[in-house]
Amino acid sequence: RGHVRQRELAAAHGRRRVKAEPPAPEGDVRGVDYGLERIIRTFDLAAQADETGRAAADGLIAFGTRVGRLDAAESGFRHLLKRVKENADPLIRYGNFLREQKKDGDAAIEQYRQALIWKPDDEATRLRIADIYLADRLQPQTTPAELKLAGAALEAFLGEFRFGHSLWRVGQTKQG
């Protein structure tokens, strides 16, 4: 009935009706907090527990990304990386997040480099790094000097990678 009366008053005064707030969920009347902060805190606490840690970290990442709380998603990645060690997949996911969501190519490259330690033959990860060096660093108004500098940075990375990959191969040969 309140919304009917509000419409009548707005019509009488010749003004547009102000959009009414949606009714509060029933839980709010009982004092339950449905806010983002509480949900993020709950995920964060669950991510610290031994039994639920990995699933909660994944949930925090998904929830934080979905609601635009990149700090919460990043916290989820930190929890995940503490739990899942010596595995390239979480590092690659975090690198993708840093590049796509946070638009931080340098931080993404660092995560991809860490991933290559655990998965040195991963061509897709190497291509992601090369893509950052080439696409993200070169703008339409790139000067020839900047182009040369980007090419030199890419060559330096590839040299580092080849050296590290050679060392890894030697280690594999000695173990086998």
mmCIF file of C-alpha atoms in Angstrom:
data_model
loop_
_atom_site.group_PDB
_atom_site.id
_atom_site.type_symbol
_atom_site.label_atom_id
_atom_site.label_comp_id
_atom_site.label_asym_id
_atom_site.label_seq_id
_atom_site.Cartn_x
_atom_site.Cartn_y
_atom_site.Cartn_z
ATOM 1 C CA ARG A 1 0.000 0.000 0.000
ATOM 2 C CA GLY A 2 2.875 2.342 0.682
ATOM 3 C CA HIS A 3 3.962 2.275 -2.931
ATOM 4 C CA VAL A 4 0.445 3.133 -4.113
ATOM 5 C CA ARG A 5 0.349 6.148 -1.815
ATOM 6 C CA GLN A 6 3.813 7.182 -3.024
ATOM 7 C CA ARG A 7 2.601 7.105 -6.649
ATOM 8 C CA GLU A 8 -0.451 9.186 -5.751
ATOM 9 C CA LEU A 9 1.696 11.791 -4.013
ATOM 10 C CA ALA A 10 4.136 11.931 -6.935
ATOM 11 C CA ALA A 11 1.269 12.347 -9.431
ATOM 12 C CA ALA A 12 -0.306 15.065 -7.288
ATOM 13 C CA HIS A 13 2.933 17.003 -7.186
ATOM 14 C CA GLY A 14 3.715 16.433 -10.880
ATOM 15 C CA ARG A 15 7.041 14.805 -10.120
ATOM 16 C CA ARG A 16 8.385 11.516 -11.249
ATOM 17 C CA ARG A 17 8.171 8.752 -8.768
ATOM 18 C CA VAL A 18 11.446 8.131 -7.018
ATOM 19 C CA LYS A 19 12.429 4.507 -7.344
ATOM 20 C CA ALA A 20 11.644 2.857 -4.039
ATOM 21 C CA GLU A 21 14.227 0.717 -2.270
ATOM 22 C CA PRO A 22 13.500 -2.991 -2.627
ATOM 23 C CA PRO A 23 12.192 -4.541 0.546
ATOM 24 C CA ALA A 24 14.860 -5.847 2.874
ATOM 25 C CA PRO A 25 15.271 -9.631 3.035
ATOM 26 C CA GLU A 26 13.525 -11.278 5.953
ATOM 27 C CA GLY A 27 16.844 -12.053 7.601
ATOM 28 C CA ASP A 28 17.668 -8.378 8.003
ATOM 29 C CA VAL A 29 14.726 -7.949 10.360
ATOM 30 C CA ARG A 30 16.297 -10.581 12.604
ATOM 31 C CA GLY A 31 19.704 -8.909 12.461
ATOM 32 C CA VAL A 32 21.416 -11.224 9.989
ATOM 33 C CA ASP A 33 24.143 -9.515 7.977
ATOM 34 C CA TYR A 34 23.875 -10.301 4.250
ATOM 35 C CA GLY A 35 26.582 -7.800 3.287
ATOM 36 C CA LEU A 36 29.530 -8.455 1.027
ATOM 37 C CA GLU A 37 32.016 -7.915 3.841
ATOM 38 C CA ARG A 38 30.489 -10.683 5.942
ATOM 39 C CA ILE A 39 30.450 -13.098 3.020
ATOM 40 C CA ILE A 40 34.067 -12.295 2.165
ATOM 41 C CA ARG A 41 35.098 -12.680 5.837
ATOM 42 C CA THR A 42 33.342 -16.053 5.980
ATOM 43 C CA PHE A 43 35.088 -17.307 2.838
ATOM 44 C CA ASP A 44 38.401 -15.974 4.152
ATOM 45 C CA LEU A 45 38.046 -17.780 7.481
ATOM 46 C CA ALA A 46 36.982 -20.998 5.761
ATOM 47 C CA ALA A 47 40.004 -20.737 3.427
ATOM 48 C CA GLN A 48 42.249 -20.834 6.489
ATOM 49 C CA ALA A 49 40.728 -24.084 7.792
ATOM 50 C CA ASP A 50 42.387 -27.384 6.930
ATOM 51 C CA GLU A 51 39.250 -29.253 5.892
ATOM 52 C CA THR A 52 37.636 -26.589 3.710
ATOM 53 C CA GLY A 53 40.614 -24.474 2.702
ATOM 54 C CA ARG A 54 40.994 -25.216 -0.988
ATOM 55 C CA ALA A 55 37.279 -25.139 -1.820
ATOM 56 C CA ALA A 56 36.809 -21.943 0.200
ATOM 57 C CA ALA A 57 39.792 -20.289 -1.506
ATOM 58 C CA ASP A 58 38.275 -21.163 -4.894
ATOM 59 C CA GLY A 59 34.925 -19.803 -3.689
ATOM 60 C CA LEU A 60 36.537 -16.570 -2.487
ATOM 61 C CA ILE A 61 38.239 -16.148 -5.863
ATOM 62 C CA ALA A 62 34.995 -16.709 -7.768
ATOM 63 C CA PHE A 63 32.877 -14.554 -5.457
ATOM 64 C CA GLY A 64 35.380 -11.697 -5.262
ATOM 65 C CA THR A 65 35.739 -11.624 -9.037
ATOM 66 C CA ARG A 66 31.988 -11.796 -9.622
ATOM 67 C CA VAL A 67 31.170 -8.882 -7.290
ATOM 68 C CA GLY A 68 34.138 -6.773 -8.390
ATOM 69 C CA ARG A 69 36.087 -7.134 -5.168
ATOM 70 C CA LEU A 70 39.483 -7.903 -6.658
ATOM 71 C CA ASP A 71 41.175 -7.565 -3.267
ATOM 72 C CA ALA A 72 39.059 -10.462 -1.977
ATOM 73 C CA ALA A 73 39.788 -12.557 -5.067
ATOM 74 C CA GLU A 74 43.498 -11.866 -4.645
ATOM 75 C CA SER A 75 43.266 -12.972 -1.021
ATOM 76 C CA GLY A 76 41.710 -16.212 -2.266
ATOM 77 C CA PHE A 77 44.646 -16.726 -4.616
ATOM 78 C CA ARG A 78 47.106 -16.178 -1.737
ATOM 79 C CA HIS A 79 45.283 -18.857 0.276
ATOM 80 C CA LEU A 80 45.268 -21.192 -2.718
ATOM 81 C CA LEU A 81 48.982 -20.732 -3.382
ATOM 82 C CA LYS A 82 49.773 -21.522 0.270
ATOM 83 C CA ARG A 83 47.836 -24.791 -0.027
ATOM 84 C CA VAL A 84 48.811 -25.967 -3.501
ATOM 85 C CA LYS A 85 52.581 -25.915 -3.824
ATOM 86 C CA GLU A 86 54.792 -27.316 -6.539
ATOM 87 C CA ASN A 87 51.972 -27.102 -9.065
ATOM 88 C CA ALA A 88 51.839 -24.759 -12.038
ATOM 89 C CA ASP A 89 48.051 -24.593 -12.395
ATOM 90 C CA PRO A 90 47.251 -22.180 -9.502
ATOM 91 C CA LEU A 91 50.148 -19.953 -10.566
ATOM 92 C CA ILE A 92 48.808 -19.820 -14.118
ATOM 93 C CA ARG A 93 45.293 -19.036 -12.842
ATOM 94 C CA TYR A 94 46.683 -16.258 -10.655
ATOM 95 C CA GLY A 95 48.707 -14.892 -13.578
ATOM 96 C CA ASN A 96 45.567 -14.871 -15.731
ATOM 97 C CA PHE A 97 43.685 -13.045 -12.964
ATOM 98 C CA LEU A 98 46.441 -10.454 -12.589
ATOM 99 C CA ARG A 99 46.550 -9.826 -16.306
ATOM 100 C CA GLU A 100 42.839 -9.904 -17.140
ATOM 101 C CA GLN A 101 41.203 -8.524 -14.007
ATOM 102 C CA LYS A 102 43.858 -6.314 -12.403
ATOM 103 C CA LYS A 103 45.528 -5.319 -15.695
ATOM 104 C CA ASP A 104 48.978 -5.897 -14.156
ATOM 105 C CA GLY A 105 51.130 -7.510 -16.828
ATOM 106 C CA ASP A 106 54.360 -7.363 -14.805
ATOM 107 C CA ALA A 107 52.861 -9.246 -11.853
ATOM 108 C CA ALA A 108 51.285 -11.759 -14.248
ATOM 109 C CA ILE A 109 54.671 -12.410 -15.855
ATOM 110 C CA GLU A 110 56.137 -13.198 -12.433
ATOM 111 C CA GLN A 111 53.412 -15.772 -11.761
ATOM 112 C CA TYR A 112 53.860 -17.310 -15.203
ATOM 113 C CA ARG A 113 57.630 -17.551 -14.628
ATOM 114 C CA GLN A 114 56.995 -19.376 -11.357
ATOM 115 C CA ALA A 115 54.628 -21.727 -13.174
ATOM 116 C CA LEU A 116 57.317 -22.506 -15.741
ATOM 117 C CA ILE A 117 59.546 -23.771 -12.927
ATOM 118 C CA TRP A 118 57.022 -26.548 -12.278
ATOM 119 C CA LYS A 119 55.916 -27.033 -15.877
ATOM 120 C CA PRO A 120 58.828 -25.952 -18.106
ATOM 121 C CA ASP A 121 57.425 -27.460 -21.319
ATOM 122 C CA ASP A 122 54.174 -25.454 -21.118
ATOM 123 C CA GLU A 123 54.044 -23.693 -24.462
ATOM 124 C CA ALA A 124 50.759 -21.901 -23.614
ATOM 125 C CA THR A 125 52.325 -20.178 -20.601
ATOM 126 C CA ARG A 126 55.348 -19.112 -22.628
ATOM 127 C CA LEU A 127 52.986 -17.663 -25.226
ATOM 128 C CA ARG A 128 51.123 -15.742 -22.512
ATOM 129 C CA ILE A 129 54.396 -14.135 -21.440
ATOM 130 C CA ALA A 130 55.330 -13.325 -25.030
ATOM 131 C CA ASP A 131 51.866 -11.868 -25.580
ATOM 132 C CA ILE A 132 52.295 -9.566 -22.585
ATOM 133 C CA TYR A 133 55.717 -8.466 -23.795
ATOM 134 C CA LEU A 134 54.439 -7.755 -27.285
ATOM 135 C CA ALA A 135 50.756 -6.799 -27.085
ATOM 136 C CA ASP A 136 50.493 -5.167 -23.677
ATOM 137 C CA ARG A 137 53.661 -3.160 -23.949
ATOM 138 C CA LEU A 138 53.156 -1.887 -27.490
ATOM 139 C CA GLN A 139 50.580 0.809 -27.981
ATOM 140 C CA PRO A 140 49.457 2.119 -31.394
ATOM 141 C CA GLN A 141 51.757 5.118 -31.004
ATOM 142 C CA THR A 142 54.830 2.991 -30.228
ATOM 143 C CA THR A 143 58.054 4.545 -31.410
ATOM 144 C CA PRO A 144 60.772 2.499 -33.124
ATOM 145 C CA ALA A 145 62.949 2.864 -30.025
ATOM 146 C CA GLU A 146 60.177 1.440 -27.814
ATOM 147 C CA LEU A 147 59.660 -1.378 -30.278
ATOM 148 C CA LYS A 148 63.373 -2.198 -30.158
ATOM 149 C CA LEU A 149 63.319 -2.079 -26.341
ATOM 150 C CA ALA A 150 60.300 -4.438 -26.194
ATOM 151 C CA GLY A 151 62.030 -6.824 -28.603
ATOM 152 C CA ALA A 152 65.166 -6.759 -26.433
ATOM 153 C CA ALA A 153 63.084 -7.491 -23.311
ATOM 154 C CA LEU A 154 61.445 -10.433 -25.053
ATOM 155 C CA GLU A 155 64.817 -11.752 -26.221
ATOM 156 C CA ALA A 156 66.184 -11.434 -22.669
ATOM 157 C CA PHE A 157 63.240 -13.400 -21.314
ATOM 158 C CA LEU A 158 63.628 -16.098 -23.952
ATOM 159 C CA GLY A 159 67.357 -16.329 -23.166
ATOM 160 C CA GLU A 160 66.580 -16.741 -19.437
ATOM 161 C CA PHE A 161 63.974 -19.335 -20.228
ATOM 162 C CA ARG A 162 66.254 -21.344 -22.547
ATOM 163 C CA PHE A 163 69.007 -21.345 -19.907
ATOM 164 C CA GLY A 164 66.616 -22.437 -17.151
ATOM 165 C CA HIS A 165 65.084 -25.083 -19.393
ATOM 166 C CA SER A 166 68.558 -26.430 -20.225
ATOM 167 C CA LEU A 167 69.384 -26.702 -16.520
ATOM 168 C CA TRP A 168 66.103 -28.502 -15.919
ATOM 169 C CA ARG A 169 66.826 -30.973 -18.743
ATOM 170 C CA VAL A 170 70.296 -31.693 -17.311
ATOM 171 C CA GLY A 171 68.702 -32.370 -13.916
ATOM 172 C CA GLN A 172 66.135 -34.692 -15.497
ATOM 173 C CA THR A 173 68.872 -36.579 -17.350
ATOM 174 C CA LYS A 174 70.918 -37.072 -14.153
ATOM 175 C CA GLN A 175 67.841 -38.279 -12.239
ATOM 176 C CA GLY A 176 66.754 -40.701 -14.978
#
